[in-house]
Amino acid sequence: MKITGEMRVPGDKSISHRVFMLGALAQGATLVRGALDSLDIQSTVHALRSLGASMEKKDRDWCITGGGLREPEAVIDAGNSGTTARLLSGICAGVAGLTVMTGDSSLIKRPMARVIRPLEGMGASFLARQGRFLPMAIRGGDLRGISFDLEVASAQVKSAILLAGLKAEGITAVTEPSLSRDHTERMLGHFGARIERHGTSVSIHGPQEISAREVSVPGDPSSAAFPAVLAAAVPGSELLLKDICLNPTRTGFIPVLQRMGARIALQNIREDSGESVGDILVTGCGLTGTTIGGDEIPRLIDELPILAVAACFANGTTVIRDASELRVKETDRIGALSRGFASLGAQVEETPGGLVIDGPLSFRAGPVQTFSDHRIAMSFFILSRIAGIEVDLDDTQCAGISFPGFFSLMEECR
Ligand code: S3P
């Protein structure tokens, strides 16, 4: 069923986490407009409050007063949020005393060694379940700079190291195999930090103080990707997505959809709070298959589930490769997608690092197990709208992790 009109999606999740964290670290009062108010962001807000930051909400704006964070009295629960757990590990590594952190049944299965290793190299100590999972205890303080090469491009790990680097003696440098989202670097610059970037390396000289700023959070491109794929795949659709973050480390799904034949135009592009922002106009037409892999993966990692749905309706073969990181997200997203498609009567090929989809596939109504993963739930809802079938999702609440109001917004735009 086609989609037309104008739509605003909630604030960007990655930027929202970071603005609360930097606001908590900065001297002075940070004013935030347009932040996402979702379950993941609530996990970050609760955690920072227990570290001593003041966070007040007035209508839709937030005022954060930070500065001296201190050892929390209670266990921090990061809920479902990998970004909370990993970035906060970097912050807690710089706070003298003990922090104990846990998460929900999904988060306690996700790898934490990727942050433990570099932060231990900087002088923090960790005691983690099986050495690599939550719950874990962090003893922070007295950090020194490190030069660290990431094996896999990860904005969460890079950010954890940089946030610890802010409090460490000397130079902290991180190099990635390819560039992941760079909101932490941009926002540190916006908050007055001296930070240097060369290609896929970034360095910061610590210790440094940062100063409070005003920040407007743009719409989340990862949320916009769901209605964008619906519009792209259904001829006759015309959808204008307003005020979306167009940071190139986040918009890899746009050139992929264009390669598949989608008609997408970017309009009204401007800079705000250190980020590029604009509108995305999507006009529906037929799609064809493509290959998605290599360096573009970090720029669209969270959009792969919905791009896989687009591939199901495209003519020809789509290959998604080099994306084994998808197996350690909120759930194993490669497995969840292929099982979901199978449960609706369509077969795709699962590979260790992706999927091979021979489109167009035909689907019948049926149940889909979401594994309580927000992006799996929303992807199959969009599939149901494109295919015009009933899909019975076992969990719809989980959409509130990143996109509160998703289902009602999609109903409004019928
Ligand atoms: C995020 C980084 C990515 C992404 C996640 C949000 C961030 O994770 O998948 O949804 O805000 O830094 P990785 O750093 O594990 O790639």
Short mmCIF file of C-alpha atoms in Angstrom, two decimals, residues 81-254:
data_model
loop_
_atom_site.label_atom_id
_atom_site.label_comp_id
_atom_site.label_asym_id
_atom_site.label_seq_id
_atom_site.Cartn_x
_atom_site.Cartn_y
_atom_site.Cartn_z
CA SER A 81 21.05 -0.42 25.13
CA GLY A 82 24.51 -1.39 23.86
CA THR A 83 25.35 2.28 23.34
CA THR A 84 24.60 3.05 27.00
CA ALA A 85 26.67 0.12 28.27
CA ARG A 86 29.69 0.67 26.04
CA LEU A 87 29.96 4.48 26.03
CA LEU A 88 29.25 4.63 29.73
CA SER A 89 32.07 2.13 30.35
CA GLY A 90 34.41 4.76 28.89
CA ILE A 91 32.95 7.47 31.13
CA CYS A 92 33.04 5.28 34.26
CA ALA A 93 36.66 4.34 33.51
CA GLY A 94 37.41 8.01 34.20
CA VAL A 95 35.37 8.22 37.42
CA ALA A 96 37.27 7.35 40.62
CA GLY A 97 35.57 4.46 42.46
CA LEU A 98 33.46 1.46 41.52
CA THR A 99 30.61 1.23 38.99
CA VAL A 100 28.60 -1.97 38.57
CA MET A 101 26.57 -2.32 35.38
CA THR A 102 24.08 -4.82 34.04
CA GLY A 103 21.43 -5.03 31.31
CA ASP A 104 18.40 -6.97 30.04
CA SER A 105 18.39 -10.56 28.76
CA SER A 106 19.63 -9.41 25.31
CA LEU A 107 22.34 -6.99 26.48
CA ILE A 108 23.93 -9.47 28.90
CA LYS A 109 24.67 -11.72 25.91
CA ARG A 110 26.41 -8.99 23.86
CA PRO A 111 30.23 -8.75 23.69
CA MET A 112 31.89 -6.32 26.09
CA ALA A 113 35.53 -7.46 25.69
CA ARG A 114 35.80 -4.95 22.85
CA VAL A 115 35.56 -2.09 25.38
CA ILE A 116 37.16 -3.89 28.33
CA ARG A 117 40.45 -4.49 26.49
CA PRO A 118 41.32 -0.89 25.51
CA LEU A 119 39.98 0.59 28.76
CA GLU A 120 42.12 -1.83 30.78
CA GLY A 121 45.05 -0.70 28.62
CA MET A 122 44.29 2.84 29.82
CA GLY A 123 44.44 1.81 33.48
CA ALA A 124 40.82 0.94 34.46
CA SER A 125 40.09 -2.52 35.95
CA PHE A 126 37.14 -4.72 35.06
CA LEU A 127 35.53 -7.77 36.56
CA ALA A 128 33.04 -9.15 34.05
CA ARG A 129 30.96 -12.35 33.81
CA GLN A 130 33.12 -14.86 31.91
CA GLY A 131 35.58 -11.98 31.42
CA ARG A 132 33.47 -10.52 28.61
CA PHE A 133 29.78 -10.09 29.47
CA LEU A 134 27.58 -7.98 31.72
CA PRO A 135 27.12 -7.80 34.64
CA MET A 136 30.49 -6.16 35.13
CA ALA A 137 32.25 -3.98 37.67
CA ILE A 138 34.55 -1.14 36.62
CA ARG A 139 37.13 0.45 38.89
CA GLY A 140 37.96 3.83 37.37
CA GLY A 141 40.34 6.73 37.80
CA ASP A 142 44.01 7.49 36.98
CA LEU A 143 43.85 6.81 33.26
CA ARG A 144 46.66 7.20 30.74
CA GLY A 145 46.40 7.71 26.98
CA ILE A 146 46.53 4.79 24.58
CA SER A 147 46.97 4.25 20.85
CA PHE A 148 44.46 1.61 19.84
CA ASP A 149 43.62 -0.03 16.49
CA LEU A 150 40.08 -1.42 16.27
CA GLU A 151 39.68 -4.79 14.53
CA VAL A 152 36.09 -4.00 13.51
CA ALA A 153 34.77 -0.48 12.83
CA SER A 154 32.63 0.33 15.87
CA ALA A 155 31.44 3.76 16.92
CA GLN A 156 30.57 2.45 20.37
CA VAL A 157 34.10 1.21 21.06
CA LYS A 158 35.74 4.27 19.46
CA SER A 159 33.51 6.54 21.56
CA ALA A 160 34.20 4.65 24.80
CA ILE A 161 37.95 5.11 24.26
CA LEU A 162 37.59 8.82 23.37
CA LEU A 163 35.39 9.53 26.40
CA ALA A 164 37.98 7.85 28.63
CA GLY A 165 40.68 9.79 26.73
CA LEU A 166 39.07 13.06 27.82
CA LYS A 167 40.07 12.19 31.41
CA ALA A 168 43.38 10.39 30.66
CA GLU A 169 46.91 11.80 30.92
CA GLY A 170 48.47 12.22 27.47
CA ILE A 171 47.33 11.38 23.96
CA THR A 172 44.58 8.85 23.23
CA ALA A 173 44.36 7.78 19.58
CA VAL A 174 41.90 5.37 17.92
CA THR A 175 42.17 4.01 14.38
CA GLU A 176 39.34 2.11 12.66
CA PRO A 177 39.53 -0.14 9.59
CA SER A 178 36.80 2.02 8.02
CA LEU A 179 34.95 5.04 9.32
CA SER A 180 32.01 4.37 11.66
CA ARG A 181 29.53 7.04 12.75
CA ASP A 182 31.46 10.08 13.99
CA HIS A 183 28.92 11.83 16.25
CA THR A 184 31.17 11.63 19.32
CA GLU A 185 34.04 13.38 17.52
CA ARG A 186 31.72 16.04 16.10
CA MET A 187 29.97 16.65 19.40
CA LEU A 188 33.21 16.78 21.39
CA GLY A 189 34.32 19.52 18.96
CA HIS A 190 30.95 21.30 19.42
CA PHE A 191 31.50 21.20 23.23
CA GLY A 192 34.90 22.87 22.77
CA ALA A 193 37.22 19.84 23.03
CA ARG A 194 40.47 19.86 21.06
CA ILE A 195 40.26 16.75 18.93
CA GLU A 196 42.16 15.84 15.76
CA ARG A 197 41.02 13.66 12.88
CA HIS A 198 43.12 12.16 10.08
CA GLY A 199 41.31 9.70 7.80
CA THR A 200 40.01 6.90 10.01
CA SER A 201 42.13 7.97 13.03
CA VAL A 202 41.08 10.35 15.76
CA SER A 203 43.07 11.61 18.74
CA ILE A 204 42.45 13.65 21.85
CA HIS A 205 44.95 15.12 24.33
CA GLY A 206 43.82 14.68 27.93
CA PRO A 207 42.87 15.62 30.48
CA GLN A 208 40.52 18.24 29.05
CA GLU A 209 37.41 20.04 30.28
CA ILE A 210 34.48 20.55 27.93
CA SER A 211 31.89 23.34 28.19
CA ALA A 212 28.10 23.18 28.07
CA ARG A 213 26.40 24.04 24.77
CA GLU A 214 22.97 24.23 23.16
CA VAL A 215 22.23 21.23 20.96
CA SER A 216 19.36 20.52 18.57
CA VAL A 217 18.94 16.83 17.81
CA PRO A 218 17.87 16.10 14.21
CA GLY A 219 15.56 13.25 13.14
CA ASP A 220 17.04 9.76 13.17
CA PRO A 221 18.01 8.47 9.69
CA SER A 222 17.81 4.90 11.04
CA SER A 223 14.14 5.52 11.90
CA ALA A 224 13.53 7.39 8.61
CA ALA A 225 14.84 4.36 6.70
CA PHE A 226 11.66 2.34 7.53
CA PRO A 227 9.11 4.67 5.88
CA ALA A 228 11.73 5.50 3.18
CA VAL A 229 11.88 1.84 2.10
CA LEU A 230 8.08 1.59 2.12
CA ALA A 231 7.88 4.66 -0.15
CA ALA A 232 10.73 3.48 -2.40
CA ALA A 233 9.23 0.02 -2.93
CA VAL A 234 5.62 1.01 -3.63
CA PRO A 235 5.00 2.83 -6.95
CA GLY A 236 2.78 5.88 -6.53
CA SER A 237 4.29 6.79 -3.15
CA GLU A 238 5.75 10.21 -2.49
CA LEU A 239 7.10 10.85 1.01
CA LEU A 240 8.97 13.85 2.40
CA LEU A 241 10.95 13.05 5.55
CA LYS A 242 11.71 16.34 7.32
CA ASP A 243 14.77 17.45 9.33
CA ILE A 244 16.76 14.22 9.22
CA CYS A 245 20.41 13.86 10.25
CA LEU A 246 22.33 13.58 6.96
CA ASN A 247 25.76 12.89 8.46
CA PRO A 248 27.43 10.79 5.70
CA THR A 249 28.53 8.17 8.25
CA ARG A 250 24.82 7.42 8.74
CA THR A 251 23.20 7.73 5.33
CA GLY A 252 24.74 4.75 3.51
CA PHE A 253 21.24 3.34 2.93
CA ILE A 254 20.40 6.23 0.55
#
